[in-house]
């Protein structure tokens, strides 16, 4: 019924509208009156004349879309329906999508015309070029300003997004039951002084992948919420941790203060075959010189996370067993279904590929990686990156491409940020977290061979927040 | 007296649920059926303090896990919701 009323109103103006549209489209490339359309290019030769006609075509295309929008408003008002009814009809006929498709088709036609024009008349340096990709804003500040305004009109404002994130945190806080108080979180996880980042520094075991994952996780605005929901300091000083954090399927483990302390190394002075009493100098050189295996250095809460991963994965806080691994595995163990894996790796089983950087990814993965770097947001991603392995396993470090920055071979680093304007990535080294590293996107892609990241799944996060309190209630009752 | 004093953002969100989903569907190529408004949460829909008069509503992508924000301008005392825009919160 509603659609019929709309159709009647539409039909009454449809024929006239159709004739007018056809007249406008057919006159686009030929109408001599377009010479009168204002255009910044001076008409001095045939190329300039063509440029002016394309400019006019673009302008008339925009006017055509606007004209049709106004027609639509007149038709809807003429139908005499309420706003809700109009919305129903729009939905039924997928109106907004159709309008967008029409707009895209018009723009596509004008762009095809431009491409053909440039094939005939390649731009020269001394001519005013309205559509140059490189220096548009330099040659026409008004263009840049207007384009910027159009972008802002489509996108939601940054201040609204910031406000929304604050509301989101309040929403999570209201829904969840936190095992750890805010005060305890500040005591055991946050830095003493505001300007220092409380990062974990790697101990003397080869668990850089765990430390890098924890430091990357601590950069996430969700870090406080997921830790407070699943970690609790007990009266005897030990910790109860439920892994995955903030998960319906979390398994509770206890980390004692002893498990946070250095432990005896059972491989002390043994070679990699487990042999001791070595006589040769070379054998002694290759033997394990570590009498004790130390945990990471940093705030107690971060050291608890390090120990909790090892205990859940290996059954005990066995620092030898936990040597060497993948950071995304750590992140997924911590986050469970609150995170989705998002990784790239050029180090497959091929021996040669271990020497290549992320630049050697296939075209599709390179596009994903570039998009990731240009849009990196700690609200959405938690990421680490791994360096190449040395083929001979003799050298310890190498210079990042085009820099004086030394990177350790086969080492994991935390990504703490990315700047899409400067095209740079910020990283920290688990061995030296107080000294951030900054590389350009290209230097990063040349120097690192894998990216191990996860993306936050807000739907599962919200779902887990709702269900977790009920499960806690049942556990307490039982 | 502040404008929009009598406007309940939850009622606005319910009334314009389809347009809100459509805004995200078109902008981010997500099927509308995969989207869910957070109307059972205390802060799921609200009137912005940053941009007075702006209506804001959280929408979750059930499959992709993204949390979106849709904002709009309330007109005619809640009869119309215009200038809808979408962004990703997390």
Coordinates of C-alpha atoms in Angstrom, one line a residue:
Chain A
X1 CA 0.0 0.0 0.0
X2 CA 2.7 2.4 1.0
X3 CA 4.8 1.4 -1.9
X4 CA 1.9 1.9 -4.3
X5 CA 1.4 5.5 -3.0
X6 CA 5.0 6.1 -3.6
X7 CA 4.9 4.7 -7.1
X8 CA 1.9 6.9 -8.0
X9 CA 3.8 10.0 -6.9
X10 CA 6.8 8.8 -8.7
X11 CA 4.9 8.0 -11.9
X12 CA 3.4 11.5 -12.1
X13 CA 6.8 13.1 -12.5
X14 CA 8.7 10.1 -14.0
X15 CA 8.3 10.9 -17.7
X16 CA 9.4 14.5 -17.4
X17 CA 12.3 13.4 -15.2
X18 CA 13.4 10.8 -17.7
X19 CA 13.3 13.2 -20.6
X20 CA 15.3 15.8 -18.7
X21 CA 17.9 13.2 -17.6
X22 CA 18.4 12.0 -21.2
X23 CA 18.8 15.5 -22.4
X24 CA 21.4 16.3 -19.8
X25 CA 23.5 13.1 -20.4
X26 CA 23.4 13.4 -24.2
X27 CA 24.5 17.0 -24.0
X28 CA 27.5 16.4 -21.7
X29 CA 30.3 16.0 -24.2
X30 CA 29.1 18.2 -27.0
X31 CA 27.1 21.2 -25.7
X32 CA 28.8 24.3 -26.8
X33 CA 27.2 26.1 -23.8
X34 CA 29.7 24.3 -21.6
X35 CA 32.3 26.8 -22.9
X36 CA 30.6 29.2 -20.6
X37 CA 31.1 26.9 -17.5
X38 CA 33.6 28.4 -15.2
X39 CA 36.9 26.5 -15.2
X40 CA 40.3 27.5 -13.9
X41 CA 42.1 26.3 -17.1
X42 CA 42.5 28.9 -19.7
X43 CA 41.4 27.9 -23.1
X44 CA 44.5 28.3 -25.2
X45 CA 44.6 25.1 -27.3
X46 CA 42.6 21.8 -28.0
X47 CA 44.0 20.0 -25.0
X48 CA 42.8 22.8 -22.7
X49 CA 39.4 22.8 -24.4
X50 CA 39.2 19.0 -23.7
X51 CA 40.2 19.6 -20.1
X52 CA 37.5 22.2 -19.7
X53 CA 34.9 19.9 -21.1
X54 CA 35.9 17.1 -18.7
X55 CA 35.7 19.6 -15.8
X56 CA 32.3 20.6 -16.9
X57 CA 31.2 16.9 -17.2
X58 CA 32.3 16.3 -13.7
X59 CA 30.4 19.3 -12.5
X60 CA 27.2 18.4 -14.4
X61 CA 27.4 14.8 -13.1
X62 CA 27.4 16.2 -9.5
X63 CA 24.5 18.5 -10.4
X64 CA 22.6 15.6 -11.9
X65 CA 22.9 13.5 -8.7
X66 CA 21.9 16.5 -6.6
X67 CA 18.9 17.2 -8.9
X68 CA 17.7 13.6 -8.5
X69 CA 18.1 13.8 -4.8
X70 CA 15.8 16.8 -4.7
X71 CA 13.4 15.1 -7.0
X72 CA 13.3 12.2 -4.6
X73 CA 12.5 14.5 -1.7
X74 CA 9.6 16.0 -3.7
X75 CA 8.2 12.6 -4.5
X76 CA 8.5 11.4 -0.9
X77 CA 6.8 14.5 0.4
X78 CA 4.1 14.3 -2.3
X79 CA 3.3 10.7 -1.2
X80 CA 2.0 11.9 2.1
X81 CA 3.6 9.1 4.1
X82 CA 5.1 9.3 7.6
X83 CA 8.9 9.2 8.0
X84 CA 8.7 5.6 9.3
X85 CA 6.7 4.5 6.3
X86 CA 9.1 6.2 3.9
X87 CA 11.9 4.4 5.7
X88 CA 10.1 1.1 5.2
X89 CA 9.7 1.7 1.5
X90 CA 13.3 2.8 1.1
X91 CA 14.4 -0.4 2.7
X92 CA 12.1 -2.6 0.6
X93 CA 13.5 -1.2 -2.7
X94 CA 17.1 -0.8 -1.4
X95 CA 16.9 2.8 -2.4
X96 CA 20.1 4.1 -0.8
X97 CA 22.1 1.3 -2.4
X98 CA 20.6 2.2 -5.8
X99 CA 21.4 5.8 -5.4
X100 CA 25.0 5.0 -4.5
X101 CA 25.3 2.7 -7.5
X102 CA 24.0 5.4 -9.8
X103 CA 26.5 7.9 -8.4
X104 CA 29.3 5.4 -8.8
X105 CA 28.3 4.7 -12.4
X106 CA 28.3 8.4 -13.2
X107 CA 31.7 8.9 -11.6
X108 CA 33.1 5.8 -13.3
X109 CA 31.9 7.2 -16.7
X110 CA 33.6 10.5 -16.1
X111 CA 36.8 8.8 -14.9
X112 CA 36.9 6.7 -18.1
X113 CA 36.7 9.9 -20.0
X114 CA 39.6 11.3 -18.0
X115 CA 41.7 8.2 -18.6
X116 CA 41.1 8.4 -22.4
X117 CA 42.0 12.1 -22.3
X118 CA 45.3 11.4 -20.6
X119 CA 46.2 8.7 -23.1
X120 CA 45.8 11.3 -25.9
X121 CA 47.3 14.2 -24.0
X122 CA 49.9 13.2 -21.3
X123 CA 50.2 16.0 -18.8
X124 CA 53.2 18.4 -19.2
X125 CA 55.0 19.9 -16.2
X126 CA 54.3 23.5 -17.1
X127 CA 50.6 23.1 -17.5
X128 CA 48.0 23.5 -14.7
X129 CA 47.0 20.0 -14.0
X130 CA 43.8 19.7 -11.9
X131 CA 43.9 16.0 -11.4
X132 CA 47.6 15.3 -10.7
X133 CA 47.9 12.6 -8.0
X134 CA 51.1 13.9 -6.5
X135 CA 50.8 17.6 -5.9
X136 CA 47.1 18.4 -6.1
X137 CA 47.0 20.2 -2.7
X138 CA 50.1 22.2 -3.6
X139 CA 48.7 23.5 -6.9
X140 CA 45.2 24.1 -5.6
X141 CA 44.8 24.7 -1.9
X142 CA 41.0 25.2 -2.4
X143 CA 40.8 21.7 -3.9
X144 CA 42.6 20.2 -0.9
X145 CA 40.4 22.1 1.6
X146 CA 37.2 21.1 -0.2
X147 CA 38.3 17.4 -0.5
X148 CA 39.2 17.4 3.2
X149 CA 35.8 18.8 4.0
X150 CA 34.1 16.1 1.9
X151 CA 36.0 13.4 3.7
X152 CA 35.1 14.8 7.1
X153 CA 31.4 15.0 6.0
X154 CA 31.4 11.2 5.4
X155 CA 33.4 10.2 8.4
X156 CA 32.4 10.3 12.0
X157 CA 34.3 12.9 14.0
X158 CA 37.4 11.9 16.0
X159 CA 36.0 13.5 19.2
X160 CA 32.8 11.3 18.9
X161 CA 34.9 8.2 18.5
X162 CA 37.0 9.2 21.6
X163 CA 33.8 9.8 23.6
X164 CA 32.4 6.5 22.4
X165 CA 35.5 4.6 23.6
X166 CA 35.1 6.1 27.0
X167 CA 31.5 5.1 27.0
X168 CA 32.5 1.6 25.9
X169 CA 34.9 1.3 28.8
X170 CA 32.1 2.4 31.2
X171 CA 29.8 -0.2 29.5
X172 CA 32.3 -3.0 30.0
X173 CA 32.9 -1.8 33.6
X174 CA 29.2 -1.8 34.4
X175 CA 28.7 -5.3 32.9
X176 CA 31.7 -7.1 34.3
X177 CA 32.7 -8.5 37.7
X178 CA 36.3 -7.6 38.4
X179 CA 38.3 -10.0 40.6
X180 CA 41.0 -7.4 40.9
X181 CA 40.4 -3.9 42.3
X182 CA 41.5 -0.8 40.4
X183 CA 44.0 -0.1 43.1
X184 CA 45.6 -3.5 42.8
X185 CA 45.9 -3.2 39.1
X186 CA 47.6 0.2 39.5
X187 CA 50.0 -1.4 42.1
X188 CA 50.9 -4.5 40.2
X189 CA 50.7 -3.4 36.6
X190 CA 51.2 0.3 36.2
X191 CA 54.5 2.3 36.2
X192 CA 55.5 4.2 39.3
X193 CA 55.7 7.4 37.3
X194 CA 53.3 8.4 34.6
X195 CA 55.9 9.0 32.0
X196 CA 57.5 5.6 32.2
X197 CA 55.9 2.7 30.4
X198 CA 55.8 -0.4 32.7
X199 CA 57.2 -2.9 30.3
X200 CA 58.6 -6.4 31.0
X201 CA 62.3 -6.9 30.4
X202 CA 63.4 -10.3 29.2
X203 CA 65.3 -12.4 31.7
X204 CA 68.1 -14.8 30.7
X205 CA 65.9 -17.3 28.9
X206 CA 65.0 -17.4 25.2
X207 CA 61.4 -16.4 25.8
X208 CA 61.4 -13.1 23.9
X209 CA 58.2 -14.2 22.2
X210 CA 56.4 -14.3 25.5
X211 CA 57.8 -10.9 26.7
X212 CA 57.1 -9.3 23.4
X213 CA 53.5 -10.5 23.5
X214 CA 53.0 -9.3 27.1
X215 CA 54.4 -5.8 26.2
X216 CA 52.3 -5.6 23.1
X217 CA 49.2 -6.6 25.1
X218 CA 49.9 -4.0 27.8
X219 CA 49.6 -1.3 25.0
X220 CA 46.0 -2.3 24.4
X221 CA 43.2 -0.2 26.1
X222 CA 41.5 -3.5 26.9
X223 CA 44.5 -4.7 28.9
X224 CA 43.2 -3.4 32.3
X225 CA 39.8 -4.9 31.8
X226 CA 40.8 -8.4 30.8
X227 CA 43.5 -8.6 33.5
X228 CA 41.2 -7.3 36.3
X229 CA 38.5 -9.7 35.2
X230 CA 40.7 -12.8 35.5
X231 CA 43.5 -12.2 37.9
X232 CA 43.5 -11.9 41.7
X233 CA 46.2 -11.6 44.3
X234 CA 45.5 -14.0 47.2
X235 CA 46.1 -13.3 50.9
X236 CA 49.2 -15.5 51.0
X237 CA 50.8 -13.5 48.2
X238 CA 50.2 -16.0 45.4
X239 CA 48.1 -15.2 42.4
X240 CA 45.0 -16.9 40.9
X241 CA 44.9 -16.5 37.1
X242 CA 42.2 -17.8 34.8
X243 CA 43.4 -18.4 31.3
X244 CA 42.3 -17.5 28.7
X245 CA 41.7 -14.1 30.3
X246 CA 38.0 -12.9 30.3
X247 CA 36.8 -16.2 28.9
X248 CA 33.9 -18.5 29.7
X249 CA 36.3 -21.5 29.3
X250 CA 39.1 -20.0 31.5
X251 CA 41.1 -22.6 33.5
X252 CA 42.2 -21.4 36.9
X253 CA 45.8 -21.8 37.9
X254 CA 47.8 -20.5 40.9
X255 CA 51.2 -18.8 40.6
X256 CA 53.2 -18.8 43.8
X257 CA 55.9 -16.3 44.8
X258 CA 58.4 -19.1 44.5
X259 CA 57.4 -19.6 40.9
X260 CA 58.2 -16.0 40.2
X261 CA 61.7 -16.4 41.5
X262 CA 64.9 -17.6 39.7
X263 CA 65.0 -21.4 39.3
X264 CA 67.9 -23.9 39.1
X265 CA 69.0 -24.7 35.5
X266 CA 69.2 -28.4 35.1
X267 CA 71.2 -27.9 31.8
X268 CA 73.9 -25.9 33.5
X269 CA 77.2 -26.6 31.8
X270 CA 75.6 -29.2 29.5
X271 CA 75.9 -29.0 25.7
X272 CA 72.8 -29.2 23.5
X273 CA 73.1 -33.0 23.6
X274 CA 72.7 -33.0 27.4
X275 CA 76.3 -34.0 28.0
X276 CA 78.5 -32.6 30.8
X277 CA 82.1 -32.9 31.8
X278 CA 83.1 -31.4 28.6
X279 CA 86.9 -31.4 27.8
X280 CA 87.2 -29.4 24.6
X281 CA 87.2 -25.6 24.6
X282 CA 84.7 -25.5 21.8
X283 CA 82.4 -27.9 23.6
X284 CA 82.7 -25.8 26.8
X285 CA 81.9 -22.7 24.6
X286 CA 78.7 -24.3 23.5
X287 CA 77.6 -25.4 26.9
X288 CA 74.9 -23.6 28.9
X289 CA 76.6 -21.1 31.2
X290 CA 73.4 -20.2 33.1
X291 CA 73.4 -21.5 36.7
X292 CA 69.9 -20.0 37.3
X293 CA 67.1 -19.2 34.9
X294 CA 65.6 -15.9 35.7
X295 CA 62.2 -14.5 35.1
X296 CA 61.6 -11.2 33.4
X297 CA 62.2 -7.9 35.2
X298 CA 59.3 -5.5 35.8
X299 CA 56.0 -5.1 37.6
X300 CA 54.8 -8.2 39.5
X301 CA 51.5 -8.5 37.5
X302 CA 53.5 -8.7 34.2
X303 CA 55.8 -11.4 35.7
X304 CA 52.7 -13.3 36.8
X305 CA 51.4 -13.3 33.2
X306 CA 54.8 -14.6 32.0
X307 CA 54.8 -17.4 34.5
X308 CA 51.1 -18.2 33.9
X309 CA 51.7 -18.7 30.2
X310 CA 54.5 -21.1 30.9
X311 CA 52.5 -23.1 33.5
X312 CA 49.4 -23.4 31.3
X313 CA 51.4 -24.4 28.2
X314 CA 53.9 -26.8 29.8
X315 CA 52.3 -27.9 33.0
X316 CA 54.8 -26.1 35.3
X317 CA 56.8 -22.9 35.2
X318 CA 59.5 -24.7 33.3
X319 CA 61.6 -21.9 31.8
X320 CA 63.8 -24.2 29.7
X321 CA 60.7 -25.8 28.0
X322 CA 59.3 -22.3 27.3
X323 CA 62.3 -21.2 25.2
X324 CA 61.5 -20.3 21.6
X325 CA 58.0 -20.0 20.4
X326 CA 55.5 -17.8 18.6
X327 CA 54.0 -14.5 20.0
X328 CA 50.6 -14.9 18.4
X329 CA 50.3 -18.3 20.2
X330 CA 50.9 -16.4 23.4
X331 CA 48.4 -13.7 22.6
X332 CA 45.7 -16.3 21.7
X333 CA 46.4 -18.3 24.9
X334 CA 45.9 -15.1 26.9
X335 CA 42.9 -13.8 25.0
X336 CA 41.1 -16.9 23.8
X337 CA 38.2 -16.1 21.5
X338 CA 38.4 -12.4 22.5
X339 CA 41.1 -12.3 19.8
X340 CA 41.4 -13.4 16.2
X341 CA 44.7 -14.3 14.7
X342 CA 46.2 -11.9 12.1
X343 CA 49.7 -12.9 11.1
X344 CA 52.1 -12.9 8.2
X345 CA 55.3 -15.0 7.9
X346 CA 57.9 -15.3 5.2
X347 CA 59.9 -17.9 7.3
X348 CA 58.4 -21.2 6.1
X349 CA 60.3 -24.4 5.8
X350 CA 62.3 -23.2 2.9
X351 CA 65.9 -22.6 4.0
X352 CA 66.4 -19.6 1.7
X353 CA 63.3 -17.8 2.8
X354 CA 64.6 -17.4 6.3
X355 CA 66.8 -14.6 5.0
X356 CA 64.0 -12.6 3.4
X357 CA 61.9 -9.8 4.9
X358 CA 58.2 -9.1 4.8
X359 CA 58.8 -7.4 1.4
X360 CA 58.8 -11.0 -0.1
X361 CA 55.2 -11.6 0.8
X362 CA 52.9 -12.3 -2.2
X363 CA 50.9 -9.3 -3.6
X364 CA 47.7 -10.0 -1.6
X365 CA 49.5 -10.4 1.7
X366 CA 51.6 -7.3 1.0
X367 CA 48.4 -5.3 0.5
X368 CA 47.0 -6.6 3.7
X369 CA 50.2 -5.8 5.5
X370 CA 50.3 -2.3 4.1
X371 CA 46.7 -1.7 5.1
X372 CA 47.4 -3.0 8.6
X373 CA 50.4 -0.6 9.0
X374 CA 48.6 2.4 7.6
X375 CA 45.6 1.8 9.9
X376 CA 47.2 0.3 12.9
X377 CA 45.2 1.1 16.0
X378 CA 45.9 -0.4 19.5
X379 CA 42.1 -0.4 20.0
X380 CA 41.8 -3.1 17.4
X381 CA 45.2 -4.8 17.0
X382 CA 47.9 -6.3 19.3
X383 CA 51.0 -7.0 17.4
X384 CA 54.6 -8.3 17.5
X385 CA 57.2 -8.7 14.8
X386 CA 60.0 -11.2 14.4
X387 CA 63.4 -10.7 12.8
X388 CA 65.3 -12.9 10.3
X389 CA 67.3 -15.9 11.4
X390 CA 71.1 -15.9 10.7
X391 CA 71.8 -18.7 8.3
X392 CA 75.1 -19.6 10.0
X393 CA 73.8 -19.0 13.5
X394 CA 77.0 -17.2 14.3
X395 CA 76.2 -13.5 14.2
X396 CA 74.0 -12.1 16.9
X397 CA 72.7 -9.0 15.2
X398 CA 72.4 -7.0 12.0
X399 CA 71.6 -3.5 11.0
X400 CA 68.0 -2.6 10.1
X401 CA 67.9 -1.6 6.4
X402 CA 69.1 1.9 5.9
X403 CA 69.6 2.7 9.6
X404 CA 72.2 2.4 12.4
X405 CA 69.7 0.4 14.5
X406 CA 70.9 -3.1 15.3
X407 CA 68.4 -5.8 15.5
X408 CA 68.9 -9.3 17.0
X409 CA 68.6 -12.3 14.8
X410 CA 65.5 -14.5 15.4
X411 CA 64.1 -12.1 18.0
X412 CA 60.6 -10.9 18.7
X413 CA 59.7 -7.3 19.2
X414 CA 56.5 -5.6 20.3
X415 CA 54.8 -3.1 18.0
X416 CA 53.6 -0.2 20.1
X417 CA 52.3 2.1 17.4
X418 CA 52.3 3.2 13.7
X419 CA 52.1 6.6 12.2
X420 CA 50.3 6.6 8.8
X421 CA 51.4 10.2 8.0
X422 CA 55.1 9.7 8.8
X423 CA 54.8 6.1 7.5
X424 CA 56.7 4.8 10.6
X425 CA 56.4 2.0 13.0
X426 CA 57.3 2.1 16.7
X427 CA 58.7 -1.1 18.4
X428 CA 60.3 -2.1 21.6
X429 CA 62.9 -4.8 22.2
X430 CA 62.3 -7.2 25.1
X431 CA 66.0 -6.9 25.9
X432 CA 65.8 -3.1 26.2
X433 CA 62.2 -2.0 26.5
X434 CA 63.0 1.5 27.8
X435 CA 64.5 2.4 24.4
X436 CA 61.8 2.5 21.7
X437 CA 62.8 1.9 18.1
X438 CA 61.3 3.8 15.2
X439 CA 61.6 2.5 11.6
X440 CA 59.9 3.6 8.4
X441 CA 57.4 1.2 6.9
X442 CA 59.9 0.2 4.2
X443 CA 62.7 -0.3 6.7
X444 CA 60.4 -2.4 8.8
X445 CA 59.3 -4.6 5.9
X446 CA 62.9 -5.1 4.8
X447 CA 64.2 -6.0 8.2
X448 CA 61.5 -8.1 9.8
X449 CA 60.4 -11.5 8.4
X450 CA 57.1 -12.0 10.3
X451 CA 54.2 -10.2 11.9
X452 CA 52.4 -12.1 14.7
X453 CA 49.3 -10.2 15.6
X454 CA 45.7 -10.6 16.8
X455 CA 42.6 -8.5 16.3
X456 CA 40.2 -7.7 19.1
X457 CA 36.8 -9.4 18.6
X458 CA 34.4 -6.9 20.3
X459 CA 31.4 -9.2 19.8
X460 CA 33.0 -12.0 21.7
X461 CA 34.4 -9.6 24.3
X462 CA 30.9 -8.3 25.0
X463 CA 29.4 -11.7 25.1
X464 CA 32.1 -13.0 27.5
X465 CA 31.6 -10.0 29.7
X466 CA 27.9 -10.8 30.1
X467 CA 28.3 -14.5 30.6
X468 CA 31.3 -14.5 32.9
X469 CA 29.6 -12.9 36.0
X470 CA 26.9 -15.6 35.9
X471 CA 29.4 -18.4 35.8
X472 CA 31.3 -16.8 38.7
X473 CA 28.0 -16.7 40.6
X474 CA 27.4 -20.4 40.0
X475 CA 31.0 -21.3 41.0
X476 CA 30.6 -19.3 44.2
X477 CA 27.4 -21.0 45.1
X478 CA 28.8 -24.5 44.4
Chain B
X1 CA 17.0 24.7 28.8
X2 CA 18.9 22.1 26.8
X3 CA 17.3 20.9 23.6
X4 CA 16.4 17.2 23.2
X5 CA 15.5 16.9 26.9
X6 CA 12.6 14.7 26.2
X7 CA 14.3 12.5 23.7
X8 CA 15.0 8.9 24.7
X9 CA 18.0 7.7 22.7
X10 CA 16.9 4.1 23.0
X11 CA 13.5 4.8 21.4
X12 CA 15.3 6.7 18.6
X13 CA 17.6 3.7 18.1
X14 CA 14.6 1.2 18.0
X15 CA 12.7 3.4 15.6
X16 CA 15.6 3.8 13.2
X17 CA 17.2 0.5 13.7
X18 CA 17.2 -0.4 10.0
X19 CA 18.7 2.9 8.8
X20 CA 21.4 2.6 11.5
X21 CA 22.3 -0.8 10.3
X22 CA 22.1 0.3 6.7
X23 CA 24.6 3.1 7.3
X24 CA 27.2 0.6 8.5
X25 CA 26.3 -2.0 5.8
X26 CA 26.9 0.5 3.0
X27 CA 30.0 2.1 4.5
X28 CA 31.8 -1.1 5.5
X29 CA 30.2 -3.7 3.2
X30 CA 28.9 -5.7 6.1
X31 CA 25.5 -7.6 5.8
X32 CA 22.9 -5.9 7.9
X33 CA 21.9 -9.3 9.3
X34 CA 25.3 -9.6 10.9
X35 CA 24.9 -6.3 12.8
X36 CA 23.3 -6.0 16.3
X37 CA 22.5 -2.8 18.2
X38 CA 23.6 -2.7 21.8
X39 CA 20.2 -1.7 23.1
X40 CA 20.3 -4.0 26.2
X41 CA 23.3 -2.2 27.6
X42 CA 23.1 0.9 29.7
X43 CA 25.4 3.0 27.5
X44 CA 24.3 1.4 24.2
X45 CA 22.6 4.5 22.8
X46 CA 23.2 8.0 24.1
X47 CA 23.1 11.7 23.3
X48 CA 26.6 13.0 22.8
X49 CA 28.2 15.6 25.1
X50 CA 31.0 16.3 22.6
X51 CA 28.6 17.2 19.8
X52 CA 25.4 18.5 21.5
X53 CA 22.4 17.1 19.9
X54 CA 24.1 14.2 18.2
X55 CA 22.6 10.9 18.7
X56 CA 25.0 8.0 19.0
X57 CA 24.5 4.2 19.0
X58 CA 26.8 1.2 19.4
X59 CA 26.5 -1.6 16.9
X60 CA 28.4 -4.9 17.0
X61 CA 29.4 -6.9 14.0
X62 CA 28.5 -10.4 15.2
X63 CA 30.8 -12.2 12.7
X64 CA 33.7 -9.8 12.3
X65 CA 33.7 -8.7 15.9
X66 CA 34.0 -5.0 15.2
X67 CA 32.3 -2.5 17.5
X68 CA 30.9 0.4 15.4
X69 CA 29.5 3.8 16.3
X70 CA 26.7 5.4 14.3
X71 CA 25.9 9.0 14.8
X72 CA 23.0 11.1 13.5
X73 CA 21.1 14.3 13.9
X74 CA 17.7 14.1 15.5
X75 CA 15.1 16.3 13.8
X76 CA 11.4 17.2 14.4
X77 CA 11.5 16.1 18.0
X78 CA 12.6 12.5 17.2
X79 CA 10.5 12.0 14.0
X80 CA 13.6 12.1 11.8
X81 CA 17.1 10.9 12.1
X82 CA 19.4 12.4 9.4
X83 CA 23.1 12.8 8.5
X84 CA 23.9 9.3 9.6
X85 CA 27.6 8.5 9.8
X86 CA 29.5 5.4 10.9
X87 CA 32.9 4.7 12.4
X88 CA 34.8 1.9 14.0
X89 CA 35.3 2.1 17.8
X90 CA 37.3 -1.1 18.3

